Coordinates of C-alpha atoms in Angstrom, one line a residue:
M1 CA 95.7 17.2 75.6
Q2 CA 96.7 14.8 78.5
K3 CA 99.8 16.2 80.4
K4 CA 102.3 14.2 82.3
W5 CA 103.2 15.5 85.8
I6 CA 106.9 15.0 86.5
I7 CA 107.7 15.6 90.2
K8 CA 111.3 16.3 91.0
E9 CA 113.2 13.7 92.9
R10 CA 112.9 14.1 96.6
P11 CA 116.2 15.3 98.1
D12 CA 117.9 13.6 101.1
D13 CA 115.7 13.9 104.2
A14 CA 118.7 14.5 106.5
V15 CA 119.8 17.5 104.3
V16 CA 116.3 18.9 104.2
D17 CA 115.8 18.5 108.0
S18 CA 119.2 20.1 108.7
L19 CA 118.4 23.2 106.6
A20 CA 114.9 23.5 107.9
K21 CA 116.3 23.7 111.5
A22 CA 119.2 26.0 110.5
I23 CA 117.0 28.7 109.0
N24 CA 113.7 27.9 110.9
V25 CA 111.5 27.1 108.0
S26 CA 109.0 24.3 107.2
K27 CA 110.1 21.1 105.5
P28 CA 108.4 21.9 102.2
I29 CA 110.3 25.3 102.1
A30 CA 113.6 23.5 103.0
Q31 CA 112.9 20.9 100.3
L32 CA 112.4 23.6 97.6
L33 CA 115.6 25.3 98.6
V34 CA 117.6 22.0 98.5
Q35 CA 116.2 21.3 95.1
R36 CA 117.7 24.7 94.1
G37 CA 121.1 23.7 95.4
I38 CA 120.7 25.7 98.6
T39 CA 121.8 23.5 101.5
T40 CA 123.4 25.7 104.2
F41 CA 122.6 28.8 106.2
D42 CA 125.1 30.9 104.3
S43 CA 123.8 29.9 100.8
A44 CA 120.2 30.5 102.1
R45 CA 121.2 33.9 103.3
D46 CA 122.7 34.8 99.9
F47 CA 119.5 33.5 98.2
F48 CA 117.0 35.4 100.3
R49 CA 119.2 38.5 100.6
P50 CA 120.9 39.2 97.3
D51 CA 123.9 41.6 97.9
I52 CA 124.9 44.1 95.2
K53 CA 128.4 44.0 96.7
K54 CA 128.7 40.4 95.5
L55 CA 128.7 41.2 91.8
Y56 CA 131.8 39.7 90.3
N57 CA 134.8 41.9 89.4
P58 CA 134.2 42.8 85.8
F59 CA 137.9 42.6 85.0
L60 CA 137.6 38.8 85.4
M61 CA 136.1 38.8 82.0
K62 CA 138.5 38.2 79.1
D63 CA 139.5 41.4 77.2
M64 CA 137.8 43.7 79.8
D65 CA 141.0 45.6 80.4
K66 CA 141.4 46.1 76.6
A67 CA 137.8 47.3 76.3
V68 CA 138.1 49.8 79.1
A69 CA 141.4 51.1 77.7
R70 CA 139.9 51.6 74.2
L71 CA 136.8 53.2 75.5
N72 CA 138.8 55.6 77.5
K73 CA 140.9 56.4 74.5
A74 CA 137.7 57.3 72.6
I75 CA 136.6 59.6 75.5
V76 CA 140.0 61.3 76.0
E77 CA 140.6 61.8 72.3
R78 CA 137.0 63.0 71.7
E79 CA 136.3 60.4 69.1
N80 CA 132.8 59.8 67.5
V81 CA 131.4 56.5 68.8
L82 CA 128.5 54.3 67.5
V83 CA 126.6 52.1 69.8
Y84 CA 125.2 49.2 67.9
G85 CA 122.4 47.0 69.3
D86 CA 120.2 44.2 68.1
Y87 CA 116.5 44.8 67.4
D88 CA 115.0 42.7 70.2
V89 CA 114.5 43.7 73.9
D90 CA 118.0 42.6 75.0
G91 CA 119.7 44.6 72.2
T92 CA 117.6 47.7 72.4
T93 CA 117.9 48.0 76.2
A94 CA 121.6 47.4 76.0
A95 CA 122.0 50.1 73.3
A96 CA 119.9 52.6 75.3
M97 CA 122.0 51.9 78.4
M98 CA 125.3 52.3 76.7
Y99 CA 124.2 55.4 74.8
V100 CA 123.0 57.2 77.9
F101 CA 126.2 56.3 79.8
L102 CA 128.4 57.6 77.0
K103 CA 126.4 60.6 76.1
S104 CA 128.0 62.9 78.7
K105 CA 131.5 61.5 78.0
C106 CA 131.9 61.4 74.3
R107 CA 131.9 64.4 71.9
N108 CA 129.5 62.6 69.6
V109 CA 127.8 59.3 70.3
F110 CA 125.2 57.7 68.0
Y111 CA 123.2 54.5 68.1
Y112 CA 122.1 52.2 65.4
I113 CA 119.6 49.3 65.4
P114 CA 119.5 47.1 62.2
D115 CA 116.2 46.7 60.3
R116 CA 114.9 43.2 61.0
Y117 CA 113.7 42.8 57.4
N118 CA 116.3 44.6 55.3
E119 CA 119.4 43.8 57.3
G120 CA 118.6 40.9 59.5
Y121 CA 120.2 39.9 62.8
G122 CA 123.5 41.2 64.0
I123 CA 126.2 43.5 62.6
S124 CA 125.4 44.7 59.1
Y125 CA 127.4 46.4 56.4
K126 CA 124.8 49.1 56.3
G127 CA 125.4 49.8 60.0
I128 CA 129.2 50.0 59.5
D129 CA 128.6 52.4 56.6
F130 CA 126.5 54.5 58.9
A131 CA 129.3 54.6 61.4
D132 CA 131.7 55.7 58.6
E133 CA 129.4 58.4 57.5
K134 CA 129.3 59.7 61.1
Q135 CA 133.1 59.5 61.2
C136 CA 133.0 57.1 64.1
K137 CA 136.3 55.5 65.0
L138 CA 134.8 53.0 67.4
I139 CA 131.7 50.8 67.4
I140 CA 130.4 49.2 70.6
A141 CA 128.3 46.2 69.6
L142 CA 125.8 44.9 72.1
D143 CA 123.9 41.5 72.1
C144 CA 125.6 40.6 68.8
G145 CA 128.9 40.5 67.0
I146 CA 130.5 37.3 68.3
K147 CA 130.4 35.7 64.8
A148 CA 130.8 38.9 62.8
V149 CA 134.2 38.0 61.5
Q150 CA 133.8 39.4 58.0
K151 CA 131.9 42.5 59.1
V152 CA 134.6 43.5 61.6
E153 CA 137.2 43.0 58.8
Y154 CA 135.1 45.4 56.6
A155 CA 135.0 47.9 59.5
T156 CA 138.7 47.6 60.0
S157 CA 139.3 48.4 56.3
K158 CA 137.5 51.7 56.9
G159 CA 139.5 52.5 60.0
I160 CA 136.8 51.6 62.5
E161 CA 137.5 49.5 65.5
F162 CA 135.1 47.3 67.5
I163 CA 134.3 46.4 71.1
I164 CA 132.0 43.5 71.1
C165 CA 129.7 42.8 74.1
D166 CA 127.9 39.5 73.4
H167 CA 126.5 36.5 75.2
H168 CA 126.0 34.0 72.4
E169 CA 128.2 31.0 71.5
E170 CA 131.4 31.8 69.6
G171 CA 132.0 30.5 66.0
E172 CA 135.1 28.8 64.6
S173 CA 137.1 32.0 65.1
L174 CA 136.6 35.3 66.9
P175 CA 136.3 38.6 65.1
Q176 CA 139.5 40.7 65.1
A177 CA 138.0 43.3 67.4
V178 CA 139.9 45.4 70.0
A179 CA 138.0 43.5 72.6
V180 CA 135.5 40.6 72.5
L181 CA 133.5 40.5 75.8
D182 CA 131.5 37.3 76.0
P183 CA 131.5 35.1 79.1
K184 CA 130.7 32.1 76.8
R185 CA 134.1 32.4 75.1
S186 CA 136.0 29.2 75.5
D187 CA 139.0 31.1 76.8
C188 CA 137.1 33.3 79.2
N189 CA 137.2 32.4 82.9
Y190 CA 134.5 34.7 84.1
P191 CA 132.6 33.0 87.0
F192 CA 129.2 33.3 85.4
N193 CA 128.4 32.7 81.7
E194 CA 124.6 33.3 81.5
L195 CA 124.5 37.1 81.5
S196 CA 122.2 38.8 79.0
G197 CA 123.7 41.0 76.3
C198 CA 122.6 44.0 78.3
G199 CA 124.2 42.4 81.3
V200 CA 127.6 42.1 79.5
G201 CA 127.3 45.8 78.5
F202 CA 126.6 46.7 82.1
K203 CA 129.8 44.9 83.1
L204 CA 131.7 47.1 80.7
I205 CA 130.1 50.2 82.3
Q206 CA 130.9 48.8 85.8
A207 CA 134.5 48.1 84.8
Y208 CA 135.0 51.6 83.4
S209 CA 133.5 53.1 86.5
L210 CA 135.8 51.1 88.8
Q211 CA 138.8 52.1 86.7
Y212 CA 138.0 55.8 86.7
K213 CA 136.4 56.1 90.2
I214 CA 132.8 56.6 89.2
P215 CA 130.7 55.7 92.3
F216 CA 128.4 52.7 91.8
Y217 CA 125.3 54.7 92.8
Q218 CA 125.7 56.6 89.5
I219 CA 125.4 53.5 87.3
K220 CA 122.9 51.7 89.5
P221 CA 119.9 53.3 87.8
F222 CA 120.8 51.3 84.6
L223 CA 119.6 48.2 86.4
D224 CA 116.0 48.9 85.3
L225 CA 117.1 48.2 81.8
V226 CA 119.2 45.3 82.8
V227 CA 116.3 43.5 84.5
V228 CA 114.1 44.1 81.5
S229 CA 116.7 42.4 79.3
I230 CA 117.2 39.5 81.8
A231 CA 113.4 38.8 82.0
S232 CA 112.8 39.2 78.3
D233 CA 115.7 37.2 77.0
I234 CA 114.8 34.2 79.3
V235 CA 118.3 33.9 80.7
P236 CA 118.7 31.9 84.0
I237 CA 117.8 34.1 87.0
V238 CA 120.5 32.6 89.2
D239 CA 123.9 33.7 90.5
E240 CA 124.9 37.2 89.3
N241 CA 121.7 37.5 87.2
R242 CA 119.7 37.0 90.4
I243 CA 121.5 40.0 92.0
L244 CA 121.1 42.1 88.9
A245 CA 117.4 41.2 88.6
Y246 CA 116.7 41.8 92.3
Y247 CA 118.1 45.3 92.3
G248 CA 116.8 45.9 88.8
L249 CA 113.2 45.3 90.0
R250 CA 113.8 47.6 92.9
Q251 CA 114.9 50.3 90.4
L252 CA 112.0 49.6 88.1
N253 CA 109.5 49.8 90.9
S254 CA 110.9 52.9 92.7
N255 CA 112.3 55.1 90.0
P256 CA 112.1 53.8 86.4
R257 CA 113.4 55.8 83.6
V258 CA 111.0 58.0 81.7
G259 CA 110.6 55.6 78.7
L260 CA 109.9 52.6 80.8
K261 CA 107.4 54.6 82.9
A262 CA 105.6 55.6 79.7
I263 CA 105.3 52.0 78.6
M264 CA 103.9 51.1 82.1
D265 CA 101.4 54.0 81.8
K266 CA 100.2 52.8 78.4
S267 CA 99.8 49.3 79.6
K268 CA 98.1 50.4 82.8
M269 CA 100.8 49.1 85.1
E270 CA 101.7 50.9 88.3
P271 CA 105.3 50.8 89.6
G272 CA 105.6 49.4 93.1
N273 CA 105.0 45.7 92.9
L274 CA 106.0 44.8 89.4
K275 CA 107.5 41.3 89.0
I276 CA 109.5 39.4 86.3
N277 CA 106.2 38.2 84.7
D278 CA 105.1 41.8 84.3
I279 CA 108.2 42.4 82.2
V280 CA 107.9 39.1 80.3
F281 CA 104.2 39.6 79.4
K282 CA 103.7 43.3 79.3
I283 CA 106.9 45.4 79.0
G284 CA 109.0 43.1 76.9
P285 CA 106.4 42.4 74.2
R286 CA 105.8 46.2 73.7
I287 CA 109.5 46.9 73.3
N288 CA 109.8 44.0 70.9
A289 CA 106.8 45.1 68.9
A290 CA 108.8 48.1 67.6
G291 CA 111.3 45.9 65.8
R292 CA 108.7 43.3 64.8
M293 CA 106.2 45.7 63.2
D294 CA 108.4 48.8 62.4
L295 CA 111.9 49.7 63.5
G296 CA 113.8 48.6 66.7
Q297 CA 115.4 52.0 66.6
H298 CA 112.1 53.4 67.9
A299 CA 112.4 51.4 71.1
V300 CA 115.8 52.9 71.8
D301 CA 114.4 56.4 71.0
L302 CA 111.8 55.8 73.7
L303 CA 114.2 54.3 76.2
V304 CA 116.7 57.2 76.0
E305 CA 114.0 59.9 76.0
R306 CA 114.0 62.3 79.0
N307 CA 110.9 64.3 78.4
A308 CA 107.8 62.6 79.9
Q309 CA 105.3 64.0 77.4
T310 CA 107.4 63.1 74.4
A311 CA 108.0 59.6 75.9
Y312 CA 104.3 59.1 76.3
E313 CA 103.7 59.9 72.7
M314 CA 106.4 57.5 71.6
A315 CA 105.0 54.8 73.9
S316 CA 101.6 55.4 72.2
K317 CA 103.2 54.5 68.8
I318 CA 104.8 51.4 70.3
E319 CA 101.4 50.5 71.8
D320 CA 99.9 50.7 68.3
D321 CA 102.7 48.4 67.1
N322 CA 101.9 45.9 69.8
T323 CA 98.2 46.0 69.0
E324 CA 99.0 45.3 65.3
R325 CA 101.4 42.6 66.4
K326 CA 98.7 40.9 68.4
T327 CA 96.2 41.1 65.5
H328 CA 98.7 39.4 63.1
D329 CA 99.5 36.9 65.8
Q330 CA 95.9 35.9 66.4
N331 CA 94.9 35.9 62.7
I332 CA 97.9 33.8 61.6
T333 CA 97.4 31.4 64.5
Q334 CA 93.8 30.9 63.5
D335 CA 94.8 30.5 59.8
A336 CA 97.3 27.8 60.8
L337 CA 94.8 25.9 63.0
T338 CA 92.3 25.9 60.2
I339 CA 94.9 24.4 57.8
I340 CA 95.8 21.7 60.3
N341 CA 92.2 20.9 61.4
S342 CA 91.1 20.5 57.8
S343 CA 93.6 17.8 57.0
D344 CA 93.4 14.4 58.8
S345 CA 96.9 13.5 57.6
M346 CA 98.4 16.8 58.9
K347 CA 96.8 16.2 62.3
E348 CA 98.5 12.8 62.5
R349 CA 102.0 14.1 61.7
K350 CA 104.9 14.3 64.1
T351 CA 105.7 17.8 62.9
T352 CA 104.0 21.0 61.8
V353 CA 105.5 22.9 58.9
L354 CA 103.2 25.6 57.3
Y355 CA 103.8 28.3 54.7
N356 CA 101.9 31.3 53.6
P357 CA 103.8 34.1 51.7
M358 CA 101.4 36.7 53.2
W359 CA 102.1 35.9 56.8
H360 CA 104.0 38.7 58.7
K361 CA 107.6 37.7 59.3
G362 CA 107.7 39.6 62.6
V363 CA 105.2 37.2 64.4
I364 CA 105.8 33.8 62.9
G365 CA 108.0 32.8 65.8
I366 CA 105.3 33.7 68.3
V367 CA 102.8 31.7 66.2
A368 CA 105.1 28.7 66.1
S369 CA 105.1 28.7 69.9
R370 CA 101.4 29.1 70.2
L371 CA 100.7 26.2 67.8
I372 CA 102.6 23.9 70.2
D373 CA 99.9 24.5 72.8
Y374 CA 97.4 22.9 70.3
Y375 CA 99.5 20.3 68.5
Y376 CA 102.5 19.4 70.7
R377 CA 105.2 18.7 68.3
P378 CA 108.2 20.5 66.6
T379 CA 106.8 23.4 64.6
I380 CA 108.0 25.6 61.8
I381 CA 106.0 28.6 60.5
C382 CA 107.2 30.1 57.2
T383 CA 106.6 33.2 55.1
K384 CA 108.3 34.9 52.2
S385 CA 111.1 37.4 52.7
N386 CA 113.6 38.9 50.2
G387 CA 112.9 36.2 47.6
Y388 CA 113.3 33.3 49.9
I389 CA 111.0 31.3 52.3
T390 CA 112.0 32.1 55.9
G391 CA 110.9 30.0 58.8
S392 CA 110.8 30.3 62.6
C393 CA 111.2 27.0 64.3
R394 CA 110.2 25.9 67.9
S395 CA 110.6 22.6 69.7
V396 CA 109.0 20.6 72.5
A397 CA 110.7 19.7 75.8
G398 CA 113.6 17.4 75.4
F399 CA 113.7 17.3 71.6
N400 CA 116.8 18.7 69.7
L401 CA 115.2 20.7 67.0
Y402 CA 118.5 22.2 65.8
S403 CA 119.9 18.7 65.2
A404 CA 116.8 17.7 63.1
I405 CA 117.1 20.8 61.0
E406 CA 120.8 20.2 60.5
S407 CA 120.0 16.7 59.1
C408 CA 118.1 18.6 56.3
Q409 CA 120.7 21.2 55.6
E410 CA 121.3 20.2 52.0
L411 CA 117.9 21.6 51.2
L412 CA 118.4 24.9 53.1
E413 CA 120.2 28.1 52.2
T414 CA 120.9 29.1 55.8
F415 CA 119.9 28.0 59.2
G416 CA 120.9 28.7 62.8
G417 CA 119.7 28.6 66.4
H418 CA 119.8 26.1 69.2
M419 CA 118.0 23.1 70.6
Y420 CA 114.6 24.7 71.2
A421 CA 114.5 27.6 68.7
A422 CA 115.9 28.1 65.3
G423 CA 115.5 30.0 62.0
L424 CA 116.0 29.0 58.4
T425 CA 115.8 30.2 54.8
I426 CA 115.0 27.9 51.9
K427 CA 114.2 28.3 48.2
E428 CA 110.6 27.8 47.4
E429 CA 111.3 24.9 45.0
N430 CA 112.9 23.0 48.0
L431 CA 110.1 23.5 50.5
E432 CA 108.0 20.3 49.7
R433 CA 111.1 18.1 49.9
F434 CA 112.1 19.8 53.1
V435 CA 108.7 19.2 54.7
T436 CA 108.9 15.5 53.8
K437 CA 112.4 15.0 55.0
F438 CA 111.9 17.0 58.2
E439 CA 108.9 14.8 59.0
H440 CA 110.9 11.7 58.4
V441 CA 113.9 12.9 60.5
V442 CA 111.8 14.0 63.4
S443 CA 109.7 10.7 63.3
E444 CA 113.0 8.8 63.6
M445 CA 114.4 10.9 66.4
I446 CA 111.5 11.8 68.7
T447 CA 110.4 9.6 71.5
P448 CA 106.8 9.1 72.7
D449 CA 107.7 10.9 76.0
E450 CA 108.8 13.9 74.0
M451 CA 105.5 14.0 72.1
S452 CA 103.5 14.3 75.4
P453 CA 103.3 17.7 77.1
R454 CA 104.7 17.7 80.6
I455 CA 104.3 19.8 83.8
D456 CA 107.4 19.8 86.0
A457 CA 106.3 20.0 89.7
D458 CA 108.6 20.5 92.7
L459 CA 106.8 18.5 95.4
E460 CA 103.6 17.1 96.7
L461 CA 101.9 19.2 99.3
D462 CA 99.0 18.6 101.7
V463 CA 96.3 21.2 101.5
A464 CA 96.6 21.8 105.2
E465 CA 100.2 23.0 104.7
I466 CA 99.0 25.9 102.5
N467 CA 98.8 29.1 104.5
D468 CA 99.9 32.8 104.6
R469 CA 103.2 32.0 106.2
L470 CA 104.1 29.5 103.5
Y471 CA 103.3 32.1 100.8
R472 CA 105.2 34.9 102.5
I473 CA 108.3 32.8 102.4
L474 CA 107.6 31.7 98.8
E475 CA 107.5 35.4 97.9
Q476 CA 111.0 35.8 99.0
F477 CA 112.1 33.2 96.4
E478 CA 111.5 35.9 93.8
P479 CA 112.6 37.0 91.3
F480 CA 111.5 33.9 89.5
G481 CA 112.8 32.7 86.2
P482 CA 114.8 29.9 84.5
G483 CA 116.8 28.2 87.2
N484 CA 114.4 29.4 89.9
M485 CA 110.9 29.0 88.6
S486 CA 107.9 29.7 90.6
P487 CA 107.3 26.5 92.7
V488 CA 104.7 24.1 91.4
F489 CA 102.9 21.7 93.7
V490 CA 100.7 18.6 93.5
S491 CA 98.0 17.8 96.0
R492 CA 96.2 14.4 95.7
N493 CA 92.8 13.1 96.8
V494 CA 91.3 16.6 97.2
C495 CA 87.8 17.9 96.6
D496 CA 85.9 21.1 95.9
G497 CA 84.6 22.9 98.8
G498 CA 81.2 23.3 97.1
S499 CA 81.8 26.3 94.9
V500 CA 82.7 25.0 91.5
M501 CA 81.5 27.1 88.5
C502 CA 82.5 27.9 85.0
V503 CA 83.4 31.6 84.5
G504 CA 84.7 34.0 81.9
K505 CA 83.2 35.4 78.7
D506 CA 82.8 32.0 77.1
Q507 CA 82.6 30.1 80.4
E508 CA 86.1 28.6 79.5
H509 CA 87.6 29.0 83.0
L510 CA 86.9 27.0 86.1
K511 CA 86.6 28.6 89.6
F512 CA 86.4 26.4 92.6
S513 CA 88.1 25.7 95.9
V514 CA 90.5 23.0 97.0
S515 CA 89.9 21.1 100.2
D516 CA 91.2 18.1 102.0
E517 CA 88.8 15.2 102.9
S518 CA 87.7 17.0 106.0
I519 CA 86.8 20.1 104.1
L520 CA 88.1 22.1 107.2
H521 CA 90.8 23.8 105.2
S522 CA 89.8 25.3 101.8
I523 CA 91.8 27.4 99.4
P524 CA 90.2 29.3 96.4
A525 CA 91.4 28.2 93.0
I526 CA 91.2 29.3 89.4
A527 CA 91.9 27.1 86.4
F528 CA 92.2 29.1 83.2
R529 CA 90.9 27.5 80.0
Q530 CA 90.1 24.3 81.9
S531 CA 86.3 24.2 82.1
S532 CA 86.4 20.7 80.6
A533 CA 87.6 19.6 84.0
Y534 CA 84.2 20.5 85.5
E535 CA 83.2 16.8 85.5
F536 CA 86.3 15.9 87.6
V537 CA 85.4 18.5 90.3
K538 CA 81.6 18.7 90.6
D539 CA 79.7 16.9 93.4
R540 CA 82.8 16.9 95.6
K541 CA 84.4 14.2 93.6
A542 CA 88.0 13.3 94.5
F543 CA 90.6 14.7 92.2
D544 CA 94.4 15.5 91.9
V545 CA 95.5 19.0 91.2
C546 CA 98.7 20.6 90.1
Y547 CA 99.2 24.3 90.9
S548 CA 101.2 27.3 91.9
I549 CA 100.3 29.6 94.8
E550 CA 99.7 33.3 94.1
P551 CA 98.2 36.4 95.7
N552 CA 94.7 37.5 95.0
S553 CA 93.5 41.1 95.7
Y554 CA 89.8 41.9 95.9
R555 CA 88.3 45.2 97.1
G556 CA 91.6 46.0 98.9
K557 CA 91.9 42.7 100.7
R558 CA 94.8 40.4 99.9
S559 CA 94.6 36.6 100.1
I560 CA 96.1 33.6 98.5
Q561 CA 94.7 31.4 95.8
L562 CA 95.8 28.5 93.7
K563 CA 96.6 29.0 90.0
V564 CA 95.8 25.6 88.6
C565 CA 98.1 24.1 85.9
D566 CA 96.1 20.9 85.5
I567 CA 93.4 18.7 87.1
K568 CA 93.0 14.9 86.9
A569 CA 90.5 12.5 88.3
Y570 CA 91.9 11.0 91.5
G571 CA 94.5 8.3 90.9
K572 CA 94.5 8.7 87.1

């Protein structure tokens, strides 16, 4: 699939030169910083040296004073408290964090995670009934609750009050909770509105600690859970999230809690140099697997466990869940590709909508994302659940999937989500009409550019500029994530240094080196699943390459290599 390379607009040379001089870095580094909004010595210092003291005052968040007062009332009056979290990584880490914090302060504290299949997302009546059975007078909801108007009314009728810690968009009206903590509230003036759900929960803990003189070092260990939520929930790693993630990674690498260490052990990861990507691709999926294949409650059980042996046994169960998740993922993806590839008309569509009642609901969102790698277009994967067809929807860059689904809402029972990801339920008898209308709506809305996969690159770089010093400074750009992605470069009119070969079990990867015309400066490179580019590279032909720079360790020696995103014949 041909990919477009979109190189960011070059910032003003005078600004770049001024910053390069002020902080003594090369022009490419200064350009990367200016592209990220960093133009002065002070802003560069804040970027390279995140300061935990610069976390915002939590009392700037609307209702924080009410939340702290109500929480203190529960503690002073020895009330039973229920911590309620969602079943994904953000919700389970938040629930574990709040539970551990409250465990030594409340007479009885419980936690509850809804069943993905029987209760669905967010606050459930069953969860409120559980709180009632446990005689809880207060529920602290984390990563959910901002739209739970009727559920909060139901709890109120039972004499149960709510503190809501959420980070999703509000609905037409707010629940009548004691406090609704959500930086996205239209009437909230908190300086940063992209916290994770766990991050909002941490701000409540921080506020309580400030109010009642608990030293920050006592709550700092919770940052390992906060960084896992930030990475897994794909929130922007800028501003306050950058500080939380920076110190969270320090905690994760130096002294992770027992449950996280057990996950690392099972996935053969060693604390010390773990990065955001290790959370995204290794830790997060395992925590998520509990809720996808079994119960999210099991993830919280693990994250609050203090005994190393017990935690290891729990992590083994979650590892089994993750293995099962991967099996379903691979099998359903292959089933879906077979269906598409066997139909010429389906291959030519602007959308993919597939349904099989036997597909596992817990992985259809993952499958939808994977299919976009093969057929780059808005995709919905459906299965059967509780008498309805339920679908997970994923979009392509720039296309408003939610708007397209909204145009078909008369055929749907429920739907929700945002521009790039959504969910829906539909009666089986309406599915065929929905498929037809969705294809028509998308065909009318989508542009040719949106149908072509793209790679966003930061700047063009000469091969001669790639060296250890450049990479050492790039490392200090971490933690990477939305808003501060790992830099992507383009080098043109380069050639292989004479080492190109296909590698891997099925010879699907390409290993070579990137050199300038003089072949005096050569950098090792690896292009995963791009063996088809062999013809571009062999015999020292000129080609253009798009890549990021990463470390490579071999037999104890550390060097740099290029991780290649795409290769094109020179000038194409």
